[in-house]
Tab-separated table of C-alpha atoms and ligand atoms in Angstrom:
chain	number	residue	atom	x	y	z
A	18	UNK	CA	-2.270	-0.116	-15.196
A	19	UNK	CA	-5.727	-0.679	-13.803
A	20	UNK	CA	-6.191	-3.177	-10.957
A	21	UNK	CA	-9.589	-4.551	-9.995
A	22	UNK	CA	-9.977	-6.944	-7.086
A	23	UNK	CA	-12.252	-7.656	-4.146
A	24	UNK	CA	-11.107	-6.126	-0.888
A	25	UNK	CA	-12.923	-7.008	2.316
A	26	UNK	CA	-15.887	-8.203	0.278
A	27	UNK	CA	-16.176	-5.153	-1.976
A	28	UNK	CA	-15.041	-4.819	-5.600
A	29	UNK	CA	-12.443	-2.062	-5.883
A	30	UNK	CA	-10.770	-0.605	-8.964
A	31	UNK	CA	-7.603	1.461	-8.868
A	32	UNK	CA	-6.114	3.227	-11.889
A	33	UNK	CA	-2.540	4.263	-12.643
A	34	UNK	CA	-0.965	1.525	-10.547
A	35	UNK	CA	2.770	1.358	-11.129
A	36	UNK	CA	4.173	-2.094	-12.033
A	37	UNK	CA	6.510	-2.045	-9.030
A	38	UNK	CA	3.856	-0.964	-6.557
A	39	UNK	CA	3.133	-3.317	-3.660
A	40	UNK	CA	-0.245	-4.533	-2.516
A	41	UNK	CA	0.560	-2.927	0.836
A	42	UNK	CA	0.982	0.469	-0.830
A	43	UNK	CA	-2.254	-0.008	-2.756
A	44	UNK	CA	-4.149	-0.814	0.442
A	45	UNK	CA	-2.698	1.921	2.608
A	46	UNK	CA	-2.011	4.809	0.260
A	47	UNK	CA	-4.609	4.410	-2.455
A	48	UNK	CA	-7.541	2.754	-0.723
A	49	UNK	CA	-7.280	4.298	2.744
A	50	UNK	CA	-6.934	1.007	4.601
A	51	UNK	CA	-4.133	1.739	7.092
A	52	UNK	CA	-4.666	-1.386	9.209
A	53	UNK	CA	-1.884	-3.343	7.519
A	54	UNK	CA	1.378	-1.843	8.722
A	55	UNK	CA	4.624	-1.108	6.916
A	56	UNK	CA	7.440	-1.886	9.346
A	57	UNK	CA	10.176	-3.345	7.143
A	58	UNK	CA	8.933	-3.610	3.536
A	59	UNK	CA	11.224	-6.627	3.151
A	60	UNK	CA	9.090	-9.594	4.173
A	61	UNK	CA	10.799	-9.860	7.546
A	62	UNK	CA	8.293	-8.664	10.151
A	63	UNK	CA	4.803	-9.815	9.152
A	64	UNK	CA	3.149	-6.526	10.140
A	65	UNK	CA	1.668	-6.228	6.633
A	66	UNK	CA	0.039	-9.696	6.608
A	67	UNK	CA	-3.274	-9.966	4.740
A	68	UNK	CA	-5.244	-12.817	3.234
A	69	UNK	CA	-4.870	-13.225	-0.533
A	70	UNK	CA	-7.407	-15.766	-1.795
A	71	UNK	CA	-7.565	-17.160	1.744
A	72	UNK	CA	-3.810	-17.517	2.260
A	73	UNK	CA	-1.857	-15.154	4.520
A	74	UNK	CA	0.827	-13.231	2.628
A	75	UNK	CA	3.181	-10.354	3.340
A	76	UNK	CA	1.480	-7.659	1.297
A	77	UNK	CA	4.755	-5.712	1.025
A	78	UNK	CA	6.128	-8.553	-1.103
A	79	UNK	CA	3.082	-8.918	-3.379
A	80	UNK	CA	2.880	-6.673	-6.414
A	81	UNK	CA	-0.419	-4.813	-6.522
A	82	UNK	CA	-0.973	-6.160	-10.035
A	83	UNK	CA	-0.849	-9.720	-8.679
A	84	UNK	CA	-4.032	-9.009	-6.702
A	85	UNK	CA	-6.029	-8.401	-9.894
A	86	UNK	CA	-9.137	-10.575	-9.966
A	87	UNK	CA	-8.411	-11.949	-6.512
A	88	UNK	CA	-9.854	-11.644	-3.008
A	89	UNK	CA	-7.984	-9.651	-0.371
A	90	UNK	CA	-8.984	-9.542	3.292
A	91	UNK	CA	-7.201	-7.164	5.657
A	92	UNK	CA	-7.424	-6.811	9.422
A	93	UNK	CA	-10.251	-4.304	8.863
A	94	UNK	CA	-12.212	-6.984	7.008
A	95	UNK	CA	-12.161	-9.414	9.925
A	96	UNK	CA	-14.554	-7.231	11.899
A	97	UNK	CA	-18.229	-7.209	10.960
A	98	UNK	CA	-21.344	-5.175	11.696
A	99	UNK	CA	-21.758	-7.341	14.803
A	100	UNK	CA	-18.392	-6.185	16.138
A	101	UNK	CA	-14.797	-7.270	16.330
A	102	UNK	CA	-13.627	-10.758	15.473
A	103	UNK	CA	-12.925	-12.939	18.555
A	104	UNK	CA	-9.202	-12.765	17.748
A	105	UNK	CA	-9.321	-8.967	17.766
A	106	UNK	CA	-11.271	-9.010	21.049
A	107	UNK	CA	-8.786	-11.433	22.596
A	108	UNK	CA	-5.786	-9.221	21.765
A	109	UNK	CA	-7.477	-6.315	23.522
A	110	UNK	CA	-8.612	-8.355	26.508
A	111	UNK	CA	-5.263	-10.083	27.016
A	112	UNK	CA	-3.307	-6.822	26.804
A	113	UNK	CA	-1.391	-8.097	23.780
A	114	UNK	CA	-1.306	-4.668	22.109
A	115	UNK	CA	1.386	-2.178	23.060
A	116	UNK	CA	2.627	0.037	20.217
A	117	UNK	CA	0.309	-1.948	17.956
A	118	UNK	CA	2.569	-2.034	14.940
A	119	UNK	CA	2.743	-5.834	14.837
A	120	UNK	CA	-0.886	-6.335	15.866
A	121	UNK	CA	-2.764	-6.292	12.523
A	122	UNK	CA	-0.438	-8.846	10.965
A	123	UNK	CA	-0.518	-11.014	14.063
A	124	UNK	CA	-4.293	-10.938	14.126
A	125	UNK	CA	-4.516	-12.135	10.517
A	126	UNK	CA	-1.957	-14.888	11.212
A	127	UNK	CA	-3.749	-15.993	14.386
A	128	UNK	CA	-7.090	-15.940	12.591
A	129	UNK	CA	-5.626	-18.215	9.920
A	130	UNK	CA	-4.095	-20.539	12.532
A	131	UNK	CA	-7.393	-20.953	14.393
A	132	UNK	CA	-9.261	-21.608	11.142
A	133	UNK	CA	-6.851	-24.468	10.440
A	134	UNK	CA	-6.137	-25.623	14.005
A	135	UNK	CA	-8.945	-24.654	16.393
A	136	UNK	CA	-7.110	-25.913	19.496
A	137	UNK	CA	-3.410	-25.277	18.835
A	138	UNK	CA	-0.680	-26.335	21.236
A	139	UNK	CA	1.858	-23.742	22.370
A	140	UNK	CA	4.499	-25.069	19.934
A	141	UNK	CA	1.939	-24.868	17.113
A	142	UNK	CA	1.168	-21.260	18.054
A	143	UNK	CA	4.850	-20.330	18.160
A	144	UNK	CA	5.478	-21.965	14.798
A	145	UNK	CA	2.470	-20.275	13.181
A	146	UNK	CA	3.576	-16.864	14.438
A	147	UNK	CA	7.282	-17.272	13.678
A	148	UNK	CA	7.006	-14.790	10.807
A	149	UNK	CA	5.376	-12.070	12.915
A	150	UNK	CA	7.848	-10.013	14.928
A	151	UNK	CA	6.915	-7.977	18.001
A	152	UNK	CA	9.366	-5.609	19.667
A	153	UNK	CA	7.229	-4.726	22.672
A	154	UNK	CA	5.370	-7.547	24.362
A	155	UNK	CA	7.891	-10.343	24.838
A	156	UNK	CA	5.228	-12.527	23.176
A	157	UNK	CA	3.687	-13.848	26.427
A	158	UNK	CA	0.605	-11.621	26.169
A	159	UNK	CA	0.308	-12.623	22.522
A	160	UNK	CA	0.346	-16.293	23.539
A	161	UNK	CA	-2.348	-15.481	26.131
A	162	UNK	CA	-4.410	-13.776	23.425
A	163	UNK	CA	-4.207	-16.762	21.093
A	164	UNK	CA	-5.230	-19.185	23.861
A	165	UNK	CA	-8.106	-16.875	24.812
A	166	UNK	CA	-9.248	-16.513	21.199
A	167	UNK	CA	-9.183	-20.301	20.765
A	168	UNK	CA	-11.379	-20.716	23.857
A	169	UNK	CA	-13.778	-17.951	22.781
A	170	UNK	CA	-14.244	-19.381	19.291
A	171	UNK	CA	-15.165	-22.824	20.592
B	132	FES	S1	6.305	-4.724	6.181
B	132	FES	FE1	5.918	-6.553	5.112
B	132	FES	S2	6.979	-8.078	6.200
B	132	FES	FE2	7.505	-6.219	7.209
B	133	FES	S1	3.118	-4.319	20.229
B	133	FES	FE1	4.782	-3.098	19.501
B	133	FES	S2	5.750	-4.353	18.015
B	133	FES	FE2	4.266	-5.626	18.922
């Protein structure tokens, strides 16, 4: 089937999409957007998180066909010609990136949190990121990055 949707602000059309194909596969393997990571393909880790019509979703659990006519924003789409998004900058500055596998999904989830709650408490941060697993950092640097991003965006 043919799937047409907007990805990071640009209309994209992909042919010969298989009915069982995931949005994550479409992004990574067909459109050359490797930012969203495939760590579990079961909706458990959050490394594949993208915005779908403004709502964060695990793209490994969304069929590519479900994205037809909709707006997808990946971690690549959060940066602009002016540079990285403040959340992306904060992860780098706070040292919250180790292997980096969890980072793209975390950045999308943190971006969404700060859009909804510009000054989140620590419990609010932990709750918002409960679906994003990190095996490397112990989460403290990630917490630092979220607090830093919240300050920078103000
Ligand atoms: S790869 Fe999608 S939730 Fe883990
Ligand atoms: S930095 Fe390695 S899984 Fe989070």
